[in-house]
Amino acid sequence: MLRMLRAHGLDAGPTQRPLLAGAIAGMLAAAPALAVLIGFQALDAPARAAGASVFAAGLAYVGLMLLGGILYGWLFQRAANDPRGGWLFGMAFGFVLWMLGPVPLLQWLPDQPILHGYPAAGLLLAQLLWGLAMGVVFPLIHRHLHVSLEHGSGSTFQSTGPEVVAQTRMLRPLPPSGHPPH
């Protein structure tokens, strides 16, 4: 099935940057999620367990969400551009990241769970909010990156393809009607 999806154009083209768009969207989406984590005090226990400050735990979370955004862009590529369904892609991806990352690392691997109660619920809500924001922001960023690369400055940026034929500055002047061309 993956081969069929790739054959029908779901892979990003050479002028699209899904990894860069994912990195930017992951960073932007981390801001509201970080607010939820702080509100639920979900960074306190992991910071104590690691022997770090809450600020360092917040920076680690933002870095991990940057990597999560890159993974999102790599996995979904052009499929993540859907503005109507992107929020659902994002929330599902946020949930999957929550299941694969914090749940095993903070709940199953230590002798006793690091997060429980409101902080654990806050982590789930933060990941769902991150996914929602990621799914909403990614198409806007990806579209902006694609447009800025496609309509780059300079007349020699795009020298092949059907778009070149439509550019009037690239057309040759027609010969006068009374003289046949040589």
mmCIF file of C-alpha atoms in Angstrom:
data_model
loop_
_atom_site.group_PDB
_atom_site.id
_atom_site.type_symbol
_atom_site.label_atom_id
_atom_site.label_comp_id
_atom_site.label_asym_id
_atom_site.label_seq_id
_atom_site.Cartn_x
_atom_site.Cartn_y
_atom_site.Cartn_z
ATOM 1 C CA MET A 1 0.000 0.000 0.000
ATOM 2 C CA LEU A 2 2.881 2.364 0.732
ATOM 3 C CA ARG A 3 4.166 1.863 -2.809
ATOM 4 C CA MET A 4 0.748 2.835 -4.178
ATOM 5 C CA LEU A 5 0.688 5.980 -2.029
ATOM 6 C CA ARG A 6 4.143 7.015 -3.244
ATOM 7 C CA ALA A 7 3.158 6.407 -6.871
ATOM 8 C CA HIS A 8 0.307 8.913 -6.600
ATOM 9 C CA GLY A 9 2.368 11.863 -5.486
ATOM 10 C CA LEU A 10 2.353 11.926 -1.704
ATOM 11 C CA ASP A 11 6.127 12.334 -1.552
ATOM 12 C CA ALA A 12 7.268 15.913 -1.271
ATOM 13 C CA GLY A 13 8.828 17.454 -4.348
ATOM 14 C CA PRO A 14 12.313 18.948 -4.554
ATOM 15 C CA THR A 15 11.083 22.481 -3.780
ATOM 16 C CA GLN A 16 9.113 21.417 -0.705
ATOM 17 C CA ARG A 17 10.760 21.097 2.683
ATOM 18 C CA PRO A 18 8.639 18.866 4.945
ATOM 19 C CA LEU A 19 11.458 18.300 7.450
ATOM 20 C CA LEU A 20 12.106 22.014 7.835
ATOM 21 C CA ALA A 21 8.375 22.719 8.019
ATOM 22 C CA GLY A 22 8.044 19.988 10.636
ATOM 23 C CA ALA A 23 10.892 21.408 12.698
ATOM 24 C CA ILE A 24 9.406 24.915 12.650
ATOM 25 C CA ALA A 25 5.887 23.668 13.341
ATOM 26 C CA GLY A 26 7.144 21.412 16.143
ATOM 27 C CA MET A 27 8.824 24.358 17.847
ATOM 28 C CA LEU A 28 5.764 26.585 17.472
ATOM 29 C CA ALA A 29 3.429 23.856 18.701
ATOM 30 C CA ALA A 30 5.619 23.266 21.750
ATOM 31 C CA ALA A 31 4.728 26.682 23.213
ATOM 32 C CA PRO A 32 1.072 25.933 24.125
ATOM 33 C CA ALA A 33 2.000 22.409 25.183
ATOM 34 C CA LEU A 34 4.691 23.799 27.457
ATOM 35 C CA ALA A 35 2.109 26.107 29.026
ATOM 36 C CA VAL A 36 -0.065 23.067 29.818
ATOM 37 C CA LEU A 37 2.924 21.204 31.266
ATOM 38 C CA ILE A 38 3.752 24.150 33.515
ATOM 39 C CA GLY A 39 0.114 24.563 34.532
ATOM 40 C CA PHE A 40 -0.167 20.916 35.550
ATOM 41 C CA GLN A 41 3.335 20.918 37.080
ATOM 42 C CA ALA A 42 4.250 17.983 34.854
ATOM 43 C CA LEU A 43 7.868 19.102 34.474
ATOM 44 C CA ASP A 44 8.650 19.103 38.201
ATOM 45 C CA ALA A 45 8.884 15.346 38.771
ATOM 46 C CA PRO A 46 10.981 14.543 35.674
ATOM 47 C CA ALA A 47 13.304 17.434 36.547
ATOM 48 C CA ARG A 48 13.768 16.075 40.084
ATOM 49 C CA ALA A 49 14.322 12.537 38.766
ATOM 50 C CA ALA A 50 16.986 13.769 36.341
ATOM 51 C CA GLY A 51 18.570 16.122 38.845
ATOM 52 C CA ALA A 52 17.949 19.135 36.628
ATOM 53 C CA SER A 53 15.970 22.343 36.843
ATOM 54 C CA VAL A 54 12.436 22.759 35.557
ATOM 55 C CA PHE A 55 13.796 25.140 32.937
ATOM 56 C CA ALA A 56 16.185 22.439 31.659
ATOM 57 C CA ALA A 57 13.320 19.938 31.567
ATOM 58 C CA GLY A 58 11.293 22.447 29.540
ATOM 59 C CA LEU A 59 14.165 22.918 27.095
ATOM 60 C CA ALA A 60 14.494 19.151 26.769
ATOM 61 C CA TYR A 61 10.764 18.937 26.025
ATOM 62 C CA VAL A 62 11.035 21.627 23.342
ATOM 63 C CA GLY A 63 13.993 19.789 21.792
ATOM 64 C CA LEU A 64 12.096 16.517 21.764
ATOM 65 C CA MET A 65 9.088 18.201 20.165
ATOM 66 C CA LEU A 66 11.428 19.642 17.520
ATOM 67 C CA LEU A 67 12.484 16.076 16.728
ATOM 68 C CA GLY A 68 8.828 15.030 16.833
ATOM 69 C CA GLY A 69 8.030 17.722 14.260
ATOM 70 C CA ILE A 70 10.800 16.499 11.984
ATOM 71 C CA LEU A 71 9.442 12.967 12.307
ATOM 72 C CA TYR A 72 5.938 14.254 11.531
ATOM 73 C CA GLY A 73 7.174 15.988 8.373
ATOM 74 C CA TRP A 74 9.143 12.934 7.281
ATOM 75 C CA LEU A 75 6.283 10.532 7.898
ATOM 76 C CA PHE A 76 3.339 12.457 6.438
ATOM 77 C CA GLN A 77 5.130 14.732 3.913
ATOM 78 C CA ARG A 78 2.495 16.159 1.541
ATOM 79 C CA ALA A 79 -0.364 14.357 3.273
ATOM 80 C CA ALA A 80 0.094 16.693 6.247
ATOM 81 C CA ASN A 81 -0.798 19.677 4.035
ATOM 82 C CA ASP A 82 -4.521 19.022 4.318
ATOM 83 C CA PRO A 83 -5.936 21.968 6.289
ATOM 84 C CA ARG A 84 -9.213 20.123 6.928
ATOM 85 C CA GLY A 85 -7.693 16.896 8.268
ATOM 86 C CA GLY A 86 -4.329 18.104 9.522
ATOM 87 C CA TRP A 87 -5.607 18.614 13.050
ATOM 88 C CA LEU A 88 -6.636 14.957 13.173
ATOM 89 C CA PHE A 89 -3.271 13.785 11.805
ATOM 90 C CA GLY A 90 -1.579 15.944 14.392
ATOM 91 C CA MET A 91 -3.638 14.808 17.378
ATOM 92 C CA ALA A 92 -3.207 11.160 16.428
ATOM 93 C CA PHE A 93 0.528 11.694 16.022
ATOM 94 C CA GLY A 94 0.721 13.493 19.376
ATOM 95 C CA PHE A 95 -1.043 10.565 21.000
ATOM 96 C CA VAL A 96 1.326 8.067 19.362
ATOM 97 C CA LEU A 97 4.334 10.068 20.556
ATOM 98 C CA TRP A 98 2.855 10.086 24.058
ATOM 99 C CA MET A 99 2.423 6.309 23.918
ATOM 100 C CA LEU A 100 5.939 5.661 22.581
ATOM 101 C CA GLY A 101 7.889 8.275 24.545
ATOM 102 C CA PRO A 102 6.756 9.418 27.977
ATOM 103 C CA VAL A 103 4.670 6.407 28.917
ATOM 104 C CA PRO A 104 7.502 3.845 28.717
ATOM 105 C CA LEU A 105 10.209 6.239 29.893
ATOM 106 C CA LEU A 106 8.369 7.793 32.832
ATOM 107 C CA GLN A 107 5.934 5.065 33.848
ATOM 108 C CA TRP A 108 7.271 1.612 33.028
ATOM 109 C CA LEU A 109 11.071 1.796 33.132
ATOM 110 C CA PRO A 110 11.664 3.230 36.637
ATOM 111 C CA ASP A 111 10.914 1.227 39.782
ATOM 112 C CA GLN A 112 7.879 3.374 40.459
ATOM 113 C CA PRO A 113 6.131 5.809 38.085
ATOM 114 C CA ILE A 114 7.608 9.291 37.995
ATOM 115 C CA LEU A 115 4.365 10.956 36.929
ATOM 116 C CA HIS A 116 0.967 10.196 38.391
ATOM 117 C CA GLY A 117 -2.262 12.075 38.983
ATOM 118 C CA TYR A 118 -2.610 15.594 37.594
ATOM 119 C CA PRO A 119 0.946 15.823 36.183
ATOM 120 C CA ALA A 120 0.413 12.607 34.196
ATOM 121 C CA ALA A 121 -2.916 13.904 32.874
ATOM 122 C CA GLY A 122 -1.198 17.190 32.046
ATOM 123 C CA LEU A 123 1.414 15.357 29.999
ATOM 124 C CA LEU A 124 -1.294 13.619 27.979
ATOM 125 C CA LEU A 125 -3.158 16.883 27.433
ATOM 126 C CA ALA A 126 0.070 18.638 26.471
ATOM 127 C CA GLN A 127 0.884 15.990 23.867
ATOM 128 C CA LEU A 128 -2.627 16.138 22.426
ATOM 129 C CA LEU A 129 -2.473 19.939 22.317
ATOM 130 C CA TRP A 130 0.972 19.764 20.709
ATOM 131 C CA GLY A 131 -0.412 17.411 18.062
ATOM 132 C CA LEU A 132 -3.429 19.631 17.440
ATOM 133 C CA ALA A 133 -1.257 22.729 17.083
ATOM 134 C CA MET A 134 1.199 20.794 14.920
ATOM 135 C CA GLY A 135 -1.552 19.649 12.581
ATOM 136 C CA VAL A 136 -2.998 23.146 12.267
ATOM 137 C CA VAL A 137 0.305 25.002 11.855
ATOM 138 C CA PHE A 138 2.152 22.531 9.588
ATOM 139 C CA PRO A 139 0.089 23.160 6.407
ATOM 140 C CA LEU A 140 0.499 26.912 6.755
ATOM 141 C CA ILE A 141 4.250 26.707 7.231
ATOM 142 C CA HIS A 142 4.722 24.058 4.557
ATOM 143 C CA ARG A 143 2.687 26.049 2.037
ATOM 144 C CA HIS A 144 4.642 29.213 2.844
ATOM 145 C CA LEU A 145 7.988 27.465 2.396
ATOM 146 C CA HIS A 146 6.853 25.950 -0.894
ATOM 147 C CA VAL A 147 5.603 29.266 -2.274
ATOM 148 C CA SER A 148 8.722 31.159 -1.262
ATOM 149 C CA LEU A 149 10.940 28.607 -3.001
ATOM 150 C CA GLU A 150 8.762 28.302 -6.090
ATOM 151 C CA HIS A 151 8.597 32.044 -6.745
ATOM 152 C CA GLY A 152 12.196 32.786 -5.879
ATOM 153 C CA SER A 153 13.924 35.957 -6.953
ATOM 154 C CA GLY A 154 15.777 36.105 -10.232
ATOM 155 C CA SER A 155 14.680 35.196 -13.736
ATOM 156 C CA THR A 156 16.847 32.073 -14.019
ATOM 157 C CA PHE A 157 15.557 30.308 -10.911
ATOM 158 C CA GLN A 158 13.312 27.961 -12.849
ATOM 159 C CA SER A 159 14.659 27.024 -16.274
ATOM 160 C CA THR A 160 12.724 23.807 -16.944
ATOM 161 C CA GLY A 161 9.155 22.611 -16.783
ATOM 162 C CA PRO A 162 5.829 23.852 -18.107
ATOM 163 C CA GLU A 163 5.910 26.993 -15.967
ATOM 164 C CA VAL A 164 8.817 28.371 -18.015
ATOM 165 C CA VAL A 165 6.705 28.394 -21.186
ATOM 166 C CA ALA A 166 4.066 30.531 -19.508
ATOM 167 C CA GLN A 167 6.555 33.169 -18.373
ATOM 168 C CA THR A 168 6.264 36.078 -20.791
ATOM 169 C CA ARG A 169 9.742 37.417 -20.089
ATOM 170 C CA MET A 170 11.194 34.164 -21.431
ATOM 171 C CA LEU A 171 9.341 34.301 -24.800
ATOM 172 C CA ARG A 172 11.112 35.367 -27.985
ATOM 173 C CA PRO A 173 9.586 38.176 -30.013
ATOM 174 C CA LEU A 174 7.627 37.129 -33.101
ATOM 175 C CA PRO A 175 9.076 38.044 -36.518
ATOM 176 C CA PRO A 176 7.346 40.797 -38.490
ATOM 177 C CA SER A 177 4.366 39.505 -40.508
ATOM 178 C CA GLY A 178 5.736 40.569 -43.903
ATOM 179 C CA HIS A 179 9.027 38.655 -43.688
ATOM 180 C CA PRO A 180 9.289 34.859 -43.349
ATOM 181 C CA PRO A 181 11.630 33.630 -40.601
ATOM 182 C CA HIS A 182 15.136 32.571 -41.699
#
